[in-house]
Amino acid sequence: MSSTPANHPRVVIIGAGIVGCSLADELTARGWTDVTVLEQGPLPAPGGSTSHAPGLVFQTSPSKTLTAFARYTVEKFNSLQVDGVSCFNPVGGLELATTPERLADLHRKAGYAASWGVRGEIVSAARCKELWPLIDQSAVLGGFHTPDDGLARAVLAARAQMERATQMGARFLDRHTVTGIEQEDGKVTAVVTDRGTFPADHVVSAAGFWGPVIGRMAGVDVPLQPLAHQYAKTKQLPELAEATPGAGSGATAHASTDASKPILRFQDRDLYFREHHDRIGIGSYAHKPLPVDPFGILPYDEARANDMEMPSSYPFTEEDWAPSWDDCRWLMPALRETEIEEGFNGVFSFTPDGMPVLGESRELRGFWLAEAVWVTHSAGVAKAVAEWMVDGRASIDLHECDLTRFEDAQRSPSYVRERGSRQFIEVYDVLHPLQPMDDPRPLRVSPFYARQQELGAYFLEGGGWERPHWYEANAPLVDGLRLPERDAWSARYWSPIAAAEAKATREKVALYDMTPLRRLEVTGPGALDFLQRMTTNNLRKKPGAVTYTLLLDETGGVRSDLTVARLAPDRFQVGANSPTDLDWLIRHAPHDIQIRDITSGTCCVGVWGPLARELVQPLTRDDFSHEGFGYFRAKETHLGHVPVTAMRLSYVGELGWELYTSADLGLRLWDTLWDAGQEHGVIAAGRSAFNSLRLEKGYRAWGVDMTDEHNPFEAGVGFAVRMDKDGFVGQEALRGLATEEPARRLTPLLLDDPVTVVLGKEPVYVDGAPAGYVTSASYGYTLGRCVAYAWLPALPTGTGVHIEYFGEKVPATVTEEPLFDPKMNRIRR
């Protein structure tokens, strides 16, 4: 099949819901006008989630990326009209608190809004009553008011964008059911429907809850679980009929008056409310999860033939609704005099982590996903995906949404179903940043798991791995420590034992389980040249060298940071961050190299502390002295009976090694180190202490402290860039930046108050105005203060700032880094 010129690619979008229509509009606006949108149902309301969506757009989210999506959606839909009716009704948003815990959470949410640039304020119960007169003021403690939120008229917005895209050359074809995806040599070539075949250079699945069905046709996994969600409308309420002009007509002409009060969330009971002229629409997440098999959802015509209004609308389940109706009438006494007139269970999509699934498949080039996207984020997602397709990258960080982010162990249908269902349950819960989901756990464990359990490890989860955060066996070490008392929020998923483990690491020696650290093996005659081209630092060193380096995109943004060990002339071990790193490298790899993810078959123990050498040296005949085994060097050796790859690295700012071996020998390695360390007071230490120690040293965490929105010099990792090296990805974009003063920096802060501990994502105020946000934070036990890193305008050392923590402005000071051992004496000895 012949291909078209690169600047006139043929694009087929599957699905004409709000995402597909938005994407067609964004693509054609960027000059990609050969766009065909295929839809199995009738237009403009084809029967997917868009057709029944209540349209609530709350912009504020703990995710900066989701907030950016929602902000753009509001901005764009506000600019669109159909027949003189705006596609967005900016009535604002109001979230209510009926418990002290929820009110505290709303203060935290107001902090997110300030961090991400959304207007919002905490308001009194009396103000909540003014905004929503039907609520019982005595039941409310306060609220969070966001004046720029509102109601998206999703079907109108889809129609408006459909019309604009059509004017630019796109075509929209309804009643076309996709039956297959054609491909050749790993590249998509066409979409097959029941009414013909459509050649394509790019195919985008924007099929919503049908995404897994389309994905299966393409041989691409789509980790998405549809669930049914209750939505009901009351009968006419006199209180609304009197206040709403045109109430009861339901005509499009009166769409501008369909609501005048803010969209309302009563999250303490998993409910939300919006006006429909003289009625109230109510959505509930309070019922049990109702998973729907995407392969069993009926096509539009079959659904209609089975007395369903549309494929996404399932029969209302009265038994699930009853408790929520009681809660509604408790909050709004006026509802006690009315009844539910109609209701349905609407189907929409959840993923294991609650984020969209976006990007191009590596297995089938040209096949893209824009799935698990709600109306709230639809235009923002479409813009990002269009930028990605046309320009090669989005203008905002998308790592939380990248389709490659899930581990293989997180892609089973049962895992997706369980975690997707849990996302439904927790959608309105007050969630702590460290709070893991309960099931299915444990899923991935290191070879040391049994020993960790014996030591009383307290596990949290990351990437499916069970990760010890502290060990109850170390509780006696807390005696005598003087620690400030924490507030209830920062004390969750924390123990003073972490302070004892940090102290033991600084004074003696500790074992850290680093097995979840991703490990890749890169081999072949072209391995060095490939890694030189892909990364920023100079890897052209003798075997035994270890190098900290960066993966950049073409614009100079930091895609990831890596630790690369050259173990042989054509064999490298790469310490990476996520499955996305593996995907990026494989996409760019020439045929003469091989890249393997060796994480699951290997394990790693970090042995760190001033007594690390005393522990390790007696176990091997090789020289582990500073002269014989220098910093950032690697050796393949034996410790006792165990073959290991030893790398002299430290992420905690102390002398020590990362020790790698195969998974089958992992338990023997742990026991060997544990037994040898008894005379030196060895302990096992967890991630809580680790995070404190790494922040005292200023070590960055990719995905938290820096992403591809940041360049190396503003992120403080410019030392890993060798601009005099032969060409590497992103090099041209960095020219000139190395000698310029960055306008913003990842800035180290010390909180002035020795008691307060912030956790991350809080807004930072300079001269009374929001100027940035915290990325990572932890109490620095060695320093006796909380350490916080924040993205801020370039500020002189000593500048005073304020961090907003649950509504309180906490003073902090810009400091020099690293805060601990700036001359590196403790590591290099």
mmCIF file of N, CA, C and O in Angstrom, residues 397-400 548 550-551 557-562 577-578 580-581 694 699-710:
data_model
loop_
_atom_site.group_PDB
_atom_site.id
_atom_site.type_symbol
_atom_site.label_atom_id
_atom_site.label_comp_id
_atom_site.label_asym_id
_atom_site.label_seq_id
_atom_site.Cartn_x
_atom_site.Cartn_y
_atom_site.Cartn_z
ATOM 1 N N ASP A 397 3.924 17.684 30.200
ATOM 2 C CA ASP A 397 4.405 16.362 30.600
ATOM 3 C C ASP A 397 3.260 15.357 30.590
ATOM 4 O O ASP A 397 2.205 15.596 31.188
ATOM 5 N N LEU A 398 3.471 14.222 29.928
ATOM 6 C CA LEU A 398 2.428 13.195 29.816
ATOM 7 C C LEU A 398 2.850 11.853 30.416
ATOM 8 O O LEU A 398 2.216 10.838 30.152
ATOM 9 N N HIS A 399 3.910 11.827 31.218
ATOM 10 C CA HIS A 399 4.404 10.513 31.646
ATOM 11 C C HIS A 399 3.371 9.760 32.479
ATOM 12 O O HIS A 399 3.343 8.530 32.475
ATOM 13 N N GLU A 400 2.487 10.491 33.194
ATOM 14 C CA GLU A 400 1.454 9.805 33.980
ATOM 15 C C GLU A 400 0.404 9.144 33.097
ATOM 16 O O GLU A 400 -0.356 8.299 33.576
ATOM 17 N N TYR A 548 26.434 8.748 35.554
ATOM 18 C CA TYR A 548 25.094 9.314 35.677
ATOM 19 C C TYR A 548 24.825 10.153 34.441
ATOM 20 O O TYR A 548 25.646 11.008 34.062
ATOM 21 N N LEU A 550 21.510 11.457 31.316
ATOM 22 C CA LEU A 550 20.111 11.825 31.113
ATOM 23 C C LEU A 550 19.623 11.360 29.759
ATOM 24 O O LEU A 550 20.391 11.321 28.789
ATOM 25 N N LEU A 551 18.337 11.036 29.694
ATOM 26 C CA LEU A 551 17.633 10.883 28.431
ATOM 27 C C LEU A 551 16.862 12.177 28.180
ATOM 28 O O LEU A 551 16.076 12.607 29.039
ATOM 29 N N GLY A 557 14.069 18.499 26.880
ATOM 30 C CA GLY A 557 13.380 18.140 28.116
ATOM 31 C C GLY A 557 13.900 16.837 28.684
ATOM 32 O O GLY A 557 14.275 15.919 27.947
ATOM 33 N N VAL A 558 13.923 16.730 30.007
ATOM 34 C CA VAL A 558 14.474 15.550 30.680
ATOM 35 C C VAL A 558 13.433 14.437 30.689
ATOM 36 O O VAL A 558 12.478 14.452 31.473
ATOM 37 N N ARG A 559 13.605 13.464 29.816
ATOM 38 C CA ARG A 559 12.701 12.305 29.776
ATOM 39 C C ARG A 559 12.960 11.351 30.931
ATOM 40 O O ARG A 559 12.042 10.681 31.411
ATOM 41 N N SER A 560 14.223 11.258 31.353
ATOM 42 C CA SER A 560 14.560 10.364 32.449
ATOM 43 C C SER A 560 16.012 10.612 32.831
ATOM 44 O O SER A 560 16.757 11.271 32.099
ATOM 45 N N ASP A 561 16.397 10.105 33.989
ATOM 46 C CA ASP A 561 17.817 10.060 34.330
ATOM 47 C C ASP A 561 18.218 8.612 34.527
ATOM 48 O O ASP A 561 17.434 7.783 34.972
ATOM 49 N N LEU A 562 19.444 8.285 34.148
ATOM 50 C CA LEU A 562 19.933 6.913 34.120
ATOM 51 C C LEU A 562 21.276 6.812 34.824
ATOM 52 O O LEU A 562 22.039 7.774 34.882
ATOM 53 N N ASN A 577 14.117 4.293 35.126
ATOM 54 C CA ASN A 577 13.020 4.675 36.010
ATOM 55 C C ASN A 577 11.723 3.930 35.765
ATOM 56 O O ASN A 577 11.046 3.555 36.709
ATOM 57 N N SER A 578 11.335 3.735 34.523
ATOM 58 C CA SER A 578 9.994 3.211 34.259
ATOM 59 C C SER A 578 9.989 2.399 32.978
ATOM 60 O O SER A 578 10.955 2.440 32.199
ATOM 61 N N THR A 580 8.553 3.172 30.444
ATOM 62 C CA THR A 580 8.624 4.132 29.350
ATOM 63 C C THR A 580 10.056 4.324 28.866
ATOM 64 O O THR A 580 10.296 4.562 27.677
ATOM 65 N N ASP A 581 11.037 4.215 29.776
ATOM 66 C CA ASP A 581 12.448 4.320 29.369
ATOM 67 C C ASP A 581 12.823 3.185 28.431
ATOM 68 O O ASP A 581 13.499 3.388 27.417
ATOM 69 N N ARG A 694 18.097 11.124 50.726
ATOM 70 C CA ARG A 694 18.397 11.567 49.363
ATOM 71 C C ARG A 694 18.067 13.052 49.182
ATOM 72 O O ARG A 694 18.753 13.758 48.438
ATOM 73 N N TYR A 699 19.467 14.816 45.773
ATOM 74 C CA TYR A 699 19.337 13.913 44.632
ATOM 75 C C TYR A 699 17.901 13.974 44.092
ATOM 76 O O TYR A 699 16.932 13.856 44.833
ATOM 77 N N ARG A 700 17.790 14.133 42.789
ATOM 78 C CA ARG A 700 16.492 14.296 42.146
ATOM 79 C C ARG A 700 15.795 12.955 41.954
ATOM 80 O O ARG A 700 16.434 11.926 41.760
ATOM 81 N N ALA A 701 14.453 13.019 41.954
ATOM 82 C CA ALA A 701 13.634 11.862 41.604
ATOM 83 C C ALA A 701 12.903 12.214 40.317
ATOM 84 O O ALA A 701 12.051 13.114 40.309
ATOM 85 N N TRP A 702 13.250 11.502 39.220
ATOM 86 C CA TRP A 702 12.593 11.804 37.959
ATOM 87 C C TRP A 702 11.104 11.480 38.054
ATOM 88 O O TRP A 702 10.693 10.518 38.709
ATOM 89 N N GLY A 703 10.280 12.275 37.372
ATOM 90 C CA GLY A 703 8.837 12.109 37.417
ATOM 91 C C GLY A 703 8.200 12.859 38.561
ATOM 92 O O GLY A 703 6.985 13.078 38.564
ATOM 93 N N VAL A 704 9.011 13.257 39.538
ATOM 94 C CA VAL A 704 8.526 14.042 40.669
ATOM 95 C C VAL A 704 9.188 15.418 40.659
ATOM 96 O O VAL A 704 8.528 16.452 40.616
ATOM 97 N N ASP A 705 10.521 15.424 40.695
ATOM 98 C CA ASP A 705 11.262 16.683 40.718
ATOM 99 C C ASP A 705 11.492 17.265 39.328
ATOM 100 O O ASP A 705 11.645 18.482 39.187
ATOM 101 N N MET A 706 11.574 16.424 38.335
ATOM 102 C CA MET A 706 11.827 16.907 36.980
ATOM 103 C C MET A 706 11.176 15.966 35.986
ATOM 104 O O MET A 706 11.052 14.766 36.226
ATOM 105 N N THR A 707 10.737 16.552 34.869
ATOM 106 C CA THR A 707 10.110 15.793 33.786
ATOM 107 C C THR A 707 10.583 16.401 32.474
ATOM 108 O O THR A 707 11.477 17.261 32.459
ATOM 109 N N ASP A 708 9.942 15.996 31.363
ATOM 110 C CA ASP A 708 10.363 16.565 30.083
ATOM 111 C C ASP A 708 9.877 17.999 29.892
ATOM 112 O O ASP A 708 10.144 18.615 28.863
ATOM 113 N N GLU A 709 9.191 18.570 30.896
ATOM 114 C CA GLU A 709 8.884 19.992 30.863
ATOM 115 C C GLU A 709 10.077 20.839 31.289
ATOM 116 O O GLU A 709 10.024 22.066 31.205
ATOM 117 N N HIS A 710 11.141 20.189 31.768
ATOM 118 C CA HIS A 710 12.277 20.911 32.329
ATOM 119 C C HIS A 710 13.558 20.543 31.589
ATOM 120 O O HIS A 710 13.750 19.382 31.211
#
